[in-house]
PDB file of C-alpha atoms and ligand atoms in Angstrom:
ATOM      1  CA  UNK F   1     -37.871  89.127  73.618  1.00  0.00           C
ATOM      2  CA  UNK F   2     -36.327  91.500  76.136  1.00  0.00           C
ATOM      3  CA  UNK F   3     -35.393  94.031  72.964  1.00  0.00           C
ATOM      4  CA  UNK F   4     -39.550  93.939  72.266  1.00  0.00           C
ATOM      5  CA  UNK F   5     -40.392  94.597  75.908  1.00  0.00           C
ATOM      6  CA  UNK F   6     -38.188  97.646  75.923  1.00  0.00           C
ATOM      7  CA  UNK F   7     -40.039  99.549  73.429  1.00  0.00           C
ATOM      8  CA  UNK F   8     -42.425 102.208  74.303  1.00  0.00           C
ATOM      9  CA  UNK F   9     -45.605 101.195  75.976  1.00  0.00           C
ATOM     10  CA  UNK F  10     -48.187 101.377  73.002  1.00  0.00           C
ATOM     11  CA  UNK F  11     -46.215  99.272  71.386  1.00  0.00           C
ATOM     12  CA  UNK F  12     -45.661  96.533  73.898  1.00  0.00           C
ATOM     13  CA  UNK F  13     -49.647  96.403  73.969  1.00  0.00           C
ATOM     14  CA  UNK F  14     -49.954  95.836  70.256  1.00  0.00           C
ATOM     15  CA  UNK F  15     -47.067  92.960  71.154  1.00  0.00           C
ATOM     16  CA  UNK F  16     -49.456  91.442  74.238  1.00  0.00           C
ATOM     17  CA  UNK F  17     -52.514  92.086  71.657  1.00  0.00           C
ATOM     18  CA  UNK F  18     -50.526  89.482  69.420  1.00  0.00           C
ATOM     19  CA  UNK F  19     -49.807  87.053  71.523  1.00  0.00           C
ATOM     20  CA  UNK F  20     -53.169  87.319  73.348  1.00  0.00           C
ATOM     21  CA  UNK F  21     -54.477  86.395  69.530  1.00  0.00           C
ATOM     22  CA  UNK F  22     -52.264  83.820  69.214  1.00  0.00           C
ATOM     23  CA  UNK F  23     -53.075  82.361  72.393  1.00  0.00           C
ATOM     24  CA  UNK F  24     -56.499  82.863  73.435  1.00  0.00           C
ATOM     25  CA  UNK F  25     -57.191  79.104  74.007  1.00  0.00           C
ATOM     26  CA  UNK F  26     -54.504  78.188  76.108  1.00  0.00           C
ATOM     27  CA  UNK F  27     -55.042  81.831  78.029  1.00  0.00           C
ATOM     28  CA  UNK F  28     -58.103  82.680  79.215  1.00  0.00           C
ATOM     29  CA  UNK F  29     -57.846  85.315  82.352  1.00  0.00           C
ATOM     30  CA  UNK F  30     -55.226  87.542  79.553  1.00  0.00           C
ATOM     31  CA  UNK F  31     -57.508  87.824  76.988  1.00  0.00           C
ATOM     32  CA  UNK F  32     -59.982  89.432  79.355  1.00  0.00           C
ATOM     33  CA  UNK F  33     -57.282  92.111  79.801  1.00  0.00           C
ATOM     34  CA  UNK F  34     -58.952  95.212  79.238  1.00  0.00           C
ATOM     35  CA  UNK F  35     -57.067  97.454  76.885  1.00  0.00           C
ATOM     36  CA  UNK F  36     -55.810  94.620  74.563  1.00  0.00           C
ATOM     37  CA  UNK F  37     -59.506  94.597  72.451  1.00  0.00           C
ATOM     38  CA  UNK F  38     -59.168  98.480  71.596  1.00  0.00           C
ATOM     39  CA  UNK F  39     -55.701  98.348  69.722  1.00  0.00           C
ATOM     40  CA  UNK F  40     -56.714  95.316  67.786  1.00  0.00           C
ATOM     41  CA  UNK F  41     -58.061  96.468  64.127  1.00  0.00           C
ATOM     42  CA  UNK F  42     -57.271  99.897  64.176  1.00  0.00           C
ATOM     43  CA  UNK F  43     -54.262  99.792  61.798  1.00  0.00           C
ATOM     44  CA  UNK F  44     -52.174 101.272  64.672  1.00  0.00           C
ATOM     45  CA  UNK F  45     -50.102  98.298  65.310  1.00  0.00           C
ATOM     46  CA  UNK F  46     -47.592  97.064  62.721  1.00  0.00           C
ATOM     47  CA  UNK F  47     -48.170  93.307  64.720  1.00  0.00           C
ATOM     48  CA  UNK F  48     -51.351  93.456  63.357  1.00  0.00           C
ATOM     49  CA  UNK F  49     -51.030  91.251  60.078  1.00  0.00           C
ATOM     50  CA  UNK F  50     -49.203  88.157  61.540  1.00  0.00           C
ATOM     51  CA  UNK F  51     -52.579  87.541  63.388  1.00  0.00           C
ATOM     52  CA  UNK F  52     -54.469  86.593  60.251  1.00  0.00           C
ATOM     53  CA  UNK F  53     -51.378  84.731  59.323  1.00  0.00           C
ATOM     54  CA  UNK F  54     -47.631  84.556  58.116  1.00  0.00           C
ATOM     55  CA  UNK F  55     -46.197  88.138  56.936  1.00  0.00           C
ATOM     56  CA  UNK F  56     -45.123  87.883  53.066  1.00  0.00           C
ATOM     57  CA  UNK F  57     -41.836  87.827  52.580  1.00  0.00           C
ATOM     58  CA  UNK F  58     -39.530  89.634  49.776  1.00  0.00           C
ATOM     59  CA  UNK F  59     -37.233  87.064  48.559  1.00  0.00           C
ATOM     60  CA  UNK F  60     -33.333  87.947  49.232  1.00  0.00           C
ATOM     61  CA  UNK F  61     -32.599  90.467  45.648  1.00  0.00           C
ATOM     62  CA  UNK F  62     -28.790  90.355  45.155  1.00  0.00           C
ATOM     63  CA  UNK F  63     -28.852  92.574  41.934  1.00  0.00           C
ATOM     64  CA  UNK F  64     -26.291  94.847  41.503  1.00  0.00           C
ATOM     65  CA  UNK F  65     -26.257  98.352  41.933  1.00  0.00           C
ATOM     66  CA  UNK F  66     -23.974  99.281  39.086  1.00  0.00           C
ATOM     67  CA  UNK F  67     -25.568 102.121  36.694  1.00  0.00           C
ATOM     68  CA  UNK F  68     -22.430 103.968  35.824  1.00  0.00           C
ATOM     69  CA  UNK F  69     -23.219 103.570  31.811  1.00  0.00           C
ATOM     70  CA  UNK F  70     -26.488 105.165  32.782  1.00  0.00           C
ATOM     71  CA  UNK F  71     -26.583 108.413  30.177  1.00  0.00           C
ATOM     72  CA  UNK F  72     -30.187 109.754  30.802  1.00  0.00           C
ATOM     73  CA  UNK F  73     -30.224 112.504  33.832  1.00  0.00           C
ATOM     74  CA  UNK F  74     -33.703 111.634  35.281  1.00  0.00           C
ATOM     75  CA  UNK F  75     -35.835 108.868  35.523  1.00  0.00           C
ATOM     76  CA  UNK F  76     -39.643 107.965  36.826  1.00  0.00           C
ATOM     77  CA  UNK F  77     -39.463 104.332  36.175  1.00  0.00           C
ATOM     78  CA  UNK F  78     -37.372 101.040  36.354  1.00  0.00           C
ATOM     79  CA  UNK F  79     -37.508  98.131  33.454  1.00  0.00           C
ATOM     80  CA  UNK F  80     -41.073  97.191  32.631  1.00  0.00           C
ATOM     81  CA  UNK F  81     -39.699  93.793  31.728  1.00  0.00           C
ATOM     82  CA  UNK F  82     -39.619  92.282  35.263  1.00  0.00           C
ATOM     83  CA  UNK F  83     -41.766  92.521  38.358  1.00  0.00           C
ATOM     84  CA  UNK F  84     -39.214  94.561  40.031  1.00  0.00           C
ATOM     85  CA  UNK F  85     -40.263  97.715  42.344  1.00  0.00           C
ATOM     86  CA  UNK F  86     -39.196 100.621  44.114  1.00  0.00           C
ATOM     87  CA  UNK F  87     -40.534 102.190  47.195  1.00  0.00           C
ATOM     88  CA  UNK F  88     -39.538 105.688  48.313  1.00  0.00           C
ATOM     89  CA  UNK F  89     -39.712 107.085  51.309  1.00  0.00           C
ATOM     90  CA  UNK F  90     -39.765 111.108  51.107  1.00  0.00           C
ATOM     91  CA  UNK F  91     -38.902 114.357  53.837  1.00  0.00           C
ATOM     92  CA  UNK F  92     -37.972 112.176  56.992  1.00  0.00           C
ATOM     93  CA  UNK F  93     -36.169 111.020  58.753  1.00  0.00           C
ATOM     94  CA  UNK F  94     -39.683 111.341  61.652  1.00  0.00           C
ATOM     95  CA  UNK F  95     -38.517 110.028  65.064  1.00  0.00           C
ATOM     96  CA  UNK F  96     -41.365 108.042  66.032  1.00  0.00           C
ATOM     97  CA  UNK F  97     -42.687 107.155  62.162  1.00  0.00           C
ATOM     98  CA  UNK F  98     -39.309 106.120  60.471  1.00  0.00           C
ATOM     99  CA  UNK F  99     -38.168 103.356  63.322  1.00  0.00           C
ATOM    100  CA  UNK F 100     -41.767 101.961  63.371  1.00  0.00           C
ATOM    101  CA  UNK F 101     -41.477 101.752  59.665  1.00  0.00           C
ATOM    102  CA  UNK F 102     -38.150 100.184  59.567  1.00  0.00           C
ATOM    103  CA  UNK F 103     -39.242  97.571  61.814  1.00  0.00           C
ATOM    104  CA  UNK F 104     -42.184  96.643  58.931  1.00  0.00           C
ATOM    105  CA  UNK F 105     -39.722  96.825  56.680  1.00  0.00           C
ATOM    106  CA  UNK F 106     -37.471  94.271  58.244  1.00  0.00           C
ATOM    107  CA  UNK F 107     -39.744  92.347  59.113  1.00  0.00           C
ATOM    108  CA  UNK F 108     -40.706  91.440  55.230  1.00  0.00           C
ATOM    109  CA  UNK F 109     -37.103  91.856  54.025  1.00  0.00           C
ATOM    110  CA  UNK F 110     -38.643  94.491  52.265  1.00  0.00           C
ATOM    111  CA  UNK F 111     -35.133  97.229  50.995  1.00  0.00           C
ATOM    112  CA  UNK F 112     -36.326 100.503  49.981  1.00  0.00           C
ATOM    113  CA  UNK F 113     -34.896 103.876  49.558  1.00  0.00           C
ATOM    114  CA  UNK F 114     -35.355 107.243  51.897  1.00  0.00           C
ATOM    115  CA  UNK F 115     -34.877 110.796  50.119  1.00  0.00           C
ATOM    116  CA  UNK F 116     -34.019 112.558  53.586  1.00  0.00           C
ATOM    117  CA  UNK F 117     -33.868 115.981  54.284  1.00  0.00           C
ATOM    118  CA  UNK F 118     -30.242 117.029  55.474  1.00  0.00           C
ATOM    119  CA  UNK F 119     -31.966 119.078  58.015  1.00  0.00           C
ATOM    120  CA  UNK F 120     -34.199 115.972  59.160  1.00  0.00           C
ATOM    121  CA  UNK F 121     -30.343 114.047  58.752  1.00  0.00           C
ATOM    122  CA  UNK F 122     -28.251 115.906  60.876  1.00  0.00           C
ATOM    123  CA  UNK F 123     -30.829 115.858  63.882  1.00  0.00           C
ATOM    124  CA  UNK F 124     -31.444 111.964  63.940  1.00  0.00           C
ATOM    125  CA  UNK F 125     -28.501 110.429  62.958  1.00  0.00           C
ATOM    126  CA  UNK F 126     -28.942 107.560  64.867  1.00  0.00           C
ATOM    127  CA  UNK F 127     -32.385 106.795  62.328  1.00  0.00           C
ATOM    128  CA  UNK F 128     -29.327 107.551  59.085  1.00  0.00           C
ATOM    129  CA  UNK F 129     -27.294 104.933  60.519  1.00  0.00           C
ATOM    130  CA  UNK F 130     -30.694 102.116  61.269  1.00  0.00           C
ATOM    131  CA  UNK F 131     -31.310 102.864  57.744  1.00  0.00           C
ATOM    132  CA  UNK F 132     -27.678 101.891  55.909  1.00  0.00           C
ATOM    133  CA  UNK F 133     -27.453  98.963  58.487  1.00  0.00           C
ATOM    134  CA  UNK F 134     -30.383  97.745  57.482  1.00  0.00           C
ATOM    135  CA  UNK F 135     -29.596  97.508  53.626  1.00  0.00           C
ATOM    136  CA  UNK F 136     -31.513 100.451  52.637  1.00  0.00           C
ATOM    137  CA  UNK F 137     -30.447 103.103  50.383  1.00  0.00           C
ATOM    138  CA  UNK F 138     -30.294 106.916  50.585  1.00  0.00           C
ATOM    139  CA  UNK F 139     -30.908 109.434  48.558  1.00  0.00           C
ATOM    140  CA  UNK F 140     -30.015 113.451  48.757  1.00  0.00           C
ATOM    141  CA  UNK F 141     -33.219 115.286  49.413  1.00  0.00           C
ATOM    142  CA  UNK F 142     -31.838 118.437  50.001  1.00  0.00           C
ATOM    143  CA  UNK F 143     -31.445 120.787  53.021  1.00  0.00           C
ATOM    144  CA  UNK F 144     -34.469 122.891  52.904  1.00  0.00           C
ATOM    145  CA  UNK F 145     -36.578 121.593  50.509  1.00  0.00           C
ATOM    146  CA  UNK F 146     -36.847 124.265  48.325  1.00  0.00           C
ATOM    147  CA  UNK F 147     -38.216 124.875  44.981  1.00  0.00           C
ATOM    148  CA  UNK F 148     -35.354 124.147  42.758  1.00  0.00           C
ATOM    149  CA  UNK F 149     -36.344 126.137  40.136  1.00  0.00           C
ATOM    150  CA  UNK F 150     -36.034 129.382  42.048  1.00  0.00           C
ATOM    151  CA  UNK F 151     -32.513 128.881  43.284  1.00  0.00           C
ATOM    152  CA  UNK F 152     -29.253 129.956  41.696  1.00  0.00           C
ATOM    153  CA  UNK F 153     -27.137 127.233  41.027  1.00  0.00           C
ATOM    154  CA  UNK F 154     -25.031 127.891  43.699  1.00  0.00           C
ATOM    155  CA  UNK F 155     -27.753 127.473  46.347  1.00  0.00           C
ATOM    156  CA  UNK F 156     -28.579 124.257  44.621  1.00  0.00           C
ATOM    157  CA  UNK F 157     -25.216 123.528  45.264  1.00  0.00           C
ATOM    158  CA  UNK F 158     -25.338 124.457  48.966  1.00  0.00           C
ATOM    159  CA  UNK F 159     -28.391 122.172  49.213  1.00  0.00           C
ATOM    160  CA  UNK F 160     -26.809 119.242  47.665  1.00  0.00           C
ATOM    161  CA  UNK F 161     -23.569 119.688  49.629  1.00  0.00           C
ATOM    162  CA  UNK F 162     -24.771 120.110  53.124  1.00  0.00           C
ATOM    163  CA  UNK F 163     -27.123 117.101  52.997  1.00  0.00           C
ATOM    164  CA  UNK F 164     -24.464 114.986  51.419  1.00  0.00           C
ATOM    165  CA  UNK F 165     -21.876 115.855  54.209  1.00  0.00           C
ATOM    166  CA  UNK F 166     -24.970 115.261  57.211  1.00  0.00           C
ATOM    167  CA  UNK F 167     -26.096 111.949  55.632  1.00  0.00           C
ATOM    168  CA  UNK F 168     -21.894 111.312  54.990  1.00  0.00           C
ATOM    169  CA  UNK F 169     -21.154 112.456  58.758  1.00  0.00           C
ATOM    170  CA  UNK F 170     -24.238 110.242  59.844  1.00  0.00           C
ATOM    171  CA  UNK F 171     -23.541 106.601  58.815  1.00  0.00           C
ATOM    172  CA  UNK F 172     -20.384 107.234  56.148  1.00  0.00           C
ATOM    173  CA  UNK F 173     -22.272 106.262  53.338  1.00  0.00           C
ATOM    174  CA  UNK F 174     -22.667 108.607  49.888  1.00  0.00           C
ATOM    175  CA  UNK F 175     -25.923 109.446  49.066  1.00  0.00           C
ATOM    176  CA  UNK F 176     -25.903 107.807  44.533  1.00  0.00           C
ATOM    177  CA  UNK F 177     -29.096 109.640  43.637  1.00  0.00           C
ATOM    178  CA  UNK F 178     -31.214 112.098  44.486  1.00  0.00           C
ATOM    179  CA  UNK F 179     -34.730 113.613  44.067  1.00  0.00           C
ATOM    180  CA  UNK F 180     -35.777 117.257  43.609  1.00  0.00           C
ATOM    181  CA  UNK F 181     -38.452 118.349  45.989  1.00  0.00           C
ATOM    182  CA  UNK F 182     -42.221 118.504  44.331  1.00  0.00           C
ATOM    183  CA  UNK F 183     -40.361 116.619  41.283  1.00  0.00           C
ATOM    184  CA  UNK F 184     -39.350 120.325  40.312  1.00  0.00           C
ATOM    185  CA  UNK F 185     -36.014 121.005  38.219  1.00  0.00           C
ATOM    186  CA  UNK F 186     -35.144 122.481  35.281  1.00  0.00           C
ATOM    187  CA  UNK F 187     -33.518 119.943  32.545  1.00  0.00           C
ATOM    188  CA  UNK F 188     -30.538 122.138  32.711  1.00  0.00           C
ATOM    189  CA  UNK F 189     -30.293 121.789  36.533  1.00  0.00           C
ATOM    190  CA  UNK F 190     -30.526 118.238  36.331  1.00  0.00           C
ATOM    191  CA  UNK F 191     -27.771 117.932  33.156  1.00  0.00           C
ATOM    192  CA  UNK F 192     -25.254 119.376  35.641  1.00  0.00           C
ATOM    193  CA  UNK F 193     -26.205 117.966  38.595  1.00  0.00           C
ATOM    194  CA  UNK F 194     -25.663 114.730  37.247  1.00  0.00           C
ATOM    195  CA  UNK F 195     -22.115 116.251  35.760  1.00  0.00           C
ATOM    196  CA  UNK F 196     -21.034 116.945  38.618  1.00  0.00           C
ATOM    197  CA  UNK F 197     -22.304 115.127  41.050  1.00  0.00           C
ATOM    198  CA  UNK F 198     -23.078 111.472  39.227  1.00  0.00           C
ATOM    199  CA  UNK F 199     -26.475 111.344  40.730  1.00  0.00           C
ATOM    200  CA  UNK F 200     -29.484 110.113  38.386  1.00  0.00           C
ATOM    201  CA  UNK F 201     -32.563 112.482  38.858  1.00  0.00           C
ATOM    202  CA  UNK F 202     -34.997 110.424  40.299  1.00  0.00           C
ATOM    203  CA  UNK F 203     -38.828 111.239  40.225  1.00  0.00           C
ATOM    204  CA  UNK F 204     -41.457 108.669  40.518  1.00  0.00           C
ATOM    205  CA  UNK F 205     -45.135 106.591  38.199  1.00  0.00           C
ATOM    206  CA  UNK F 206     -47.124 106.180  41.404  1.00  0.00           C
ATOM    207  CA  UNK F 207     -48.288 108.875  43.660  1.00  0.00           C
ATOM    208  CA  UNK F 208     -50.809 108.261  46.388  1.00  0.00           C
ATOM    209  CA  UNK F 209     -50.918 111.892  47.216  1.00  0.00           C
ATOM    210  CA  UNK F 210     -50.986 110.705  50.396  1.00  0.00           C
ATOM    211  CA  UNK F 211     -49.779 114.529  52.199  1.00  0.00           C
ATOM    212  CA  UNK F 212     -53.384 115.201  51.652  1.00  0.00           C
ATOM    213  CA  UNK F 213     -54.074 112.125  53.961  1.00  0.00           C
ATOM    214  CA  UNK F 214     -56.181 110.797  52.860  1.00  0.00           C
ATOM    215  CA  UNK F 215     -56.502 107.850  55.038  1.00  0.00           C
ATOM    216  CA  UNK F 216     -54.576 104.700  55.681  1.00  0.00           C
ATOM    217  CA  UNK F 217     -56.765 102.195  53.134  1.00  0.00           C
ATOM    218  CA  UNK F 218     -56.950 104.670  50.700  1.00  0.00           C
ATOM    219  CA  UNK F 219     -53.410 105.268  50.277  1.00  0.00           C
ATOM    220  CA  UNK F 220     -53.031 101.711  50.122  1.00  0.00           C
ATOM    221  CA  UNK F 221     -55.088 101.015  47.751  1.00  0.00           C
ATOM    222  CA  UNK F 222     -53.865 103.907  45.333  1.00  0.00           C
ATOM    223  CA  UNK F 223     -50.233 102.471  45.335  1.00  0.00           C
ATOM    224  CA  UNK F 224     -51.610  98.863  44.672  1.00  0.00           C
ATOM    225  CA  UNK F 225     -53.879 100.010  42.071  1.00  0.00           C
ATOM    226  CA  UNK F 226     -51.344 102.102  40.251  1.00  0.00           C
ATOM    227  CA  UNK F 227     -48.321  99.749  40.684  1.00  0.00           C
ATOM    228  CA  UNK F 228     -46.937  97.637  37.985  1.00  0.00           C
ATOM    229  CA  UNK F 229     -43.526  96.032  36.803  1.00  0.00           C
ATOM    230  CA  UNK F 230     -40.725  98.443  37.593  1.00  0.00           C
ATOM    231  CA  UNK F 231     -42.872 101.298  39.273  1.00  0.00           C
ATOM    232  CA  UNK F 232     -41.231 103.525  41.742  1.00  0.00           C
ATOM    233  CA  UNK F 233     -44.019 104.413  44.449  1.00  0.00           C
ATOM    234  CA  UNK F 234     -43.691 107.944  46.539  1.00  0.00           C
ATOM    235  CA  UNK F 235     -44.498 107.705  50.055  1.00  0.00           C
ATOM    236  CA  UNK F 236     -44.095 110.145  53.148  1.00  0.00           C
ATOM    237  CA  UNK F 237     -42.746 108.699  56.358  1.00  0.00           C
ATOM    238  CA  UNK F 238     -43.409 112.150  57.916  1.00  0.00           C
ATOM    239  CA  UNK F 239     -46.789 111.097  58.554  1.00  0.00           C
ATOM    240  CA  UNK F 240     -47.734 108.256  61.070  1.00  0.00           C
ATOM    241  CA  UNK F 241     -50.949 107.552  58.231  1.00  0.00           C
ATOM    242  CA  UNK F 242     -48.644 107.073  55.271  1.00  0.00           C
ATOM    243  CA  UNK F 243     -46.491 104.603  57.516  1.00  0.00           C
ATOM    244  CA  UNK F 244     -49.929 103.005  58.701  1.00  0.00           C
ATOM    245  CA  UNK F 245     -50.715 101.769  55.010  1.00  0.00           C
ATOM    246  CA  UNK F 246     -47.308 100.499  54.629  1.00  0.00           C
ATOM    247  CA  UNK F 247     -48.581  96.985  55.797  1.00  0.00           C
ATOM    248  CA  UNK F 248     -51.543  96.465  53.541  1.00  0.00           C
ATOM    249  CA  UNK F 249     -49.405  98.184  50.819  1.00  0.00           C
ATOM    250  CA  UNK F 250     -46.328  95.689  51.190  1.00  0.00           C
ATOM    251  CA  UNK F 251     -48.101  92.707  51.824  1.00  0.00           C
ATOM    252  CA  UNK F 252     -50.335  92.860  48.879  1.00  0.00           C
ATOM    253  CA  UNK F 253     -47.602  93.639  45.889  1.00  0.00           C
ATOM    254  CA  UNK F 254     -45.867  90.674  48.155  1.00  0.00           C
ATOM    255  CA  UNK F 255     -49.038  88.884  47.198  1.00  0.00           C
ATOM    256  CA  UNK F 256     -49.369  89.794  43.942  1.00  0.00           C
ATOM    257  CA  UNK F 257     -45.744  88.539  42.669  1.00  0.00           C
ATOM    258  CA  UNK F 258     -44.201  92.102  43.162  1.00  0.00           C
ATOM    259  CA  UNK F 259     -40.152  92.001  44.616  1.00  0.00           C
ATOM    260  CA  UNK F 260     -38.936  95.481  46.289  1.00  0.00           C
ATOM    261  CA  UNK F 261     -35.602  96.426  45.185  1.00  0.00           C
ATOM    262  CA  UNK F 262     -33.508  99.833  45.977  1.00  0.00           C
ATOM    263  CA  UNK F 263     -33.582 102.784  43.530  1.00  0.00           C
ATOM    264  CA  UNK F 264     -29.721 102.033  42.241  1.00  0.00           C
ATOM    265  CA  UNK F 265     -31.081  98.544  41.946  1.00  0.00           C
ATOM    266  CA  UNK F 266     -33.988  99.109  39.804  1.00  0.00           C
ATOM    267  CA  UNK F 267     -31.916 101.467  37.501  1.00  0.00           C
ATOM    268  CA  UNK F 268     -28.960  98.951  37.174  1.00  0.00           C
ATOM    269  CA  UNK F 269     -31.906  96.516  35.382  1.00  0.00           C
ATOM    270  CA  UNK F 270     -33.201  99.404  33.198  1.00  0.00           C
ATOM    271  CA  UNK F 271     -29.436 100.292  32.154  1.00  0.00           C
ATOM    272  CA  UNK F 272     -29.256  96.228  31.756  1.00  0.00           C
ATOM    273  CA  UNK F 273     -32.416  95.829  30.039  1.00  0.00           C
ATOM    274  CA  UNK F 274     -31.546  98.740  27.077  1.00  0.00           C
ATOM    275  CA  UNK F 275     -27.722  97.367  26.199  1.00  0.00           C
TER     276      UNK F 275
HETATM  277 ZN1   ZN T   1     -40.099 116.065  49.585  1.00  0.00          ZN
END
């Protein structure tokens, strides 16, 4: 309780909102508090879904991670075979939207993966090193974001290398895949990227578009709607109304019979699934 009351003020409201839901029997002169009634149904608060009852949870998914007899150098989609699903995480880490994420996230024992930005890496290492604790996986985004397909290969390299060391320096832990900004890379690029580097290309089947933000519901409802077994789902924790639909999002495929699983996860069941 102390840890909860520490956090920044908004979000010790959206805490008091919860409790003042829970509670407003037993508690009369709180509920009458004045700036509890704003923050409730605004999709600010990531309390918000316990009120109408218990959060879904992801069952515990001990698969292994294994995919070194993986031969193909990119891939959009896991095993159709099983309800297993990825979500991705793009261009952060965001100081205020990643830890407000993470806490959703752990709440569910929901793993995903975050494509970070060495850039956005190096400055928050502190959000690297939440990630890895927290059973997450990341993936090499590269430094600058660049279109791939204009760089020499040596600049590609540069990218690679620098956000590899940052997320390595960060939290010690070697970034397995990674995923070329706007899904751009020649099929050359990404044979000897994978040479040299081992890492699987990774792209993505459902795209929300939700840069364009659209909206909070709306992005929710595009990854439900185009979600199905072994998806991997693009999301943008830069922005605070990507991170807002996470809830609905989560809780839903929960719903629906849908179990979140890292990338390297939901490739070791594809390479599985075609011996
Ligand atoms: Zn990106």
């Amino acid at each position: 309780m102390m840890y909860l009351f520490l956090r920044p003020v908004s979000k010790s409201l959206s805490i008091v909102a919860l409790i003042v839901g829970l509670s407003s029997c037993a508690s009369k002169d709180v509920s009458e508090e004045p700036s509890v009634p704003s923050l409730v149904g605004k999709n600010t608060g990531y309390g918000e879904t316990s009120i109408n009852g218990p959060v879904p949870q992801n069952p515990e998914m001990r698969l292994s991670s294994d995919f070194s007899r993986m031969s193909a150098t990119s891939i959009s989609s896991g095993s159709r075979s099983r309800k297993l699903i990825a979500l991705t995480f793009d261009d952060g880490p965001n100081p205020s939207h990643t830890p407000r994420l993470l806490d959703m996230l752990r709440r569910r024992n929901v793993k995903a993966t975050f494509y970070v930005t060495g850039e956005r890496a190096a400055n928050h290492p502190d959000i690297i090193r939440r990630i890895v604790s927290e059973g997450h996986e990341i993936g090499n985004h590269t430094w600058t974001h660049p279109n791939l397909k204009k760089l020499s290969d040596d600049r590609v390299r540069r990218e690679l290398n620098k956000t590899r060391d940052a997320i390595v320096n960060a939290c010690g832990v070697q970034p397995r895949t990674m995923r070329p900004p706007y899904g751009s890379m020649y099929q050359k690029q990404r044979e000897w990227v994978y040479r040299e580097y081992g890492y699987p290309i990774v792209l993505w089947d459902v795209d929300p578009l939700d840069w364009k933000k659209p909206g909070p519901s709306v992005v929710a409802q595009r990854l439900i709607s185009g979600t199905r077994n072994g998806s991997i789902l693009l999301v943008h924790d830069l922005h605070g109304s990507s991170v807002d639909a996470m809830p609905q999002t989560i809780d839903t495929l929960l719903r629906k019979g849908y179990q979140f699983v890292t990338v390297s996860q939901l490739i070791a069941q594809k390479s599985v699934a075609a011996r």
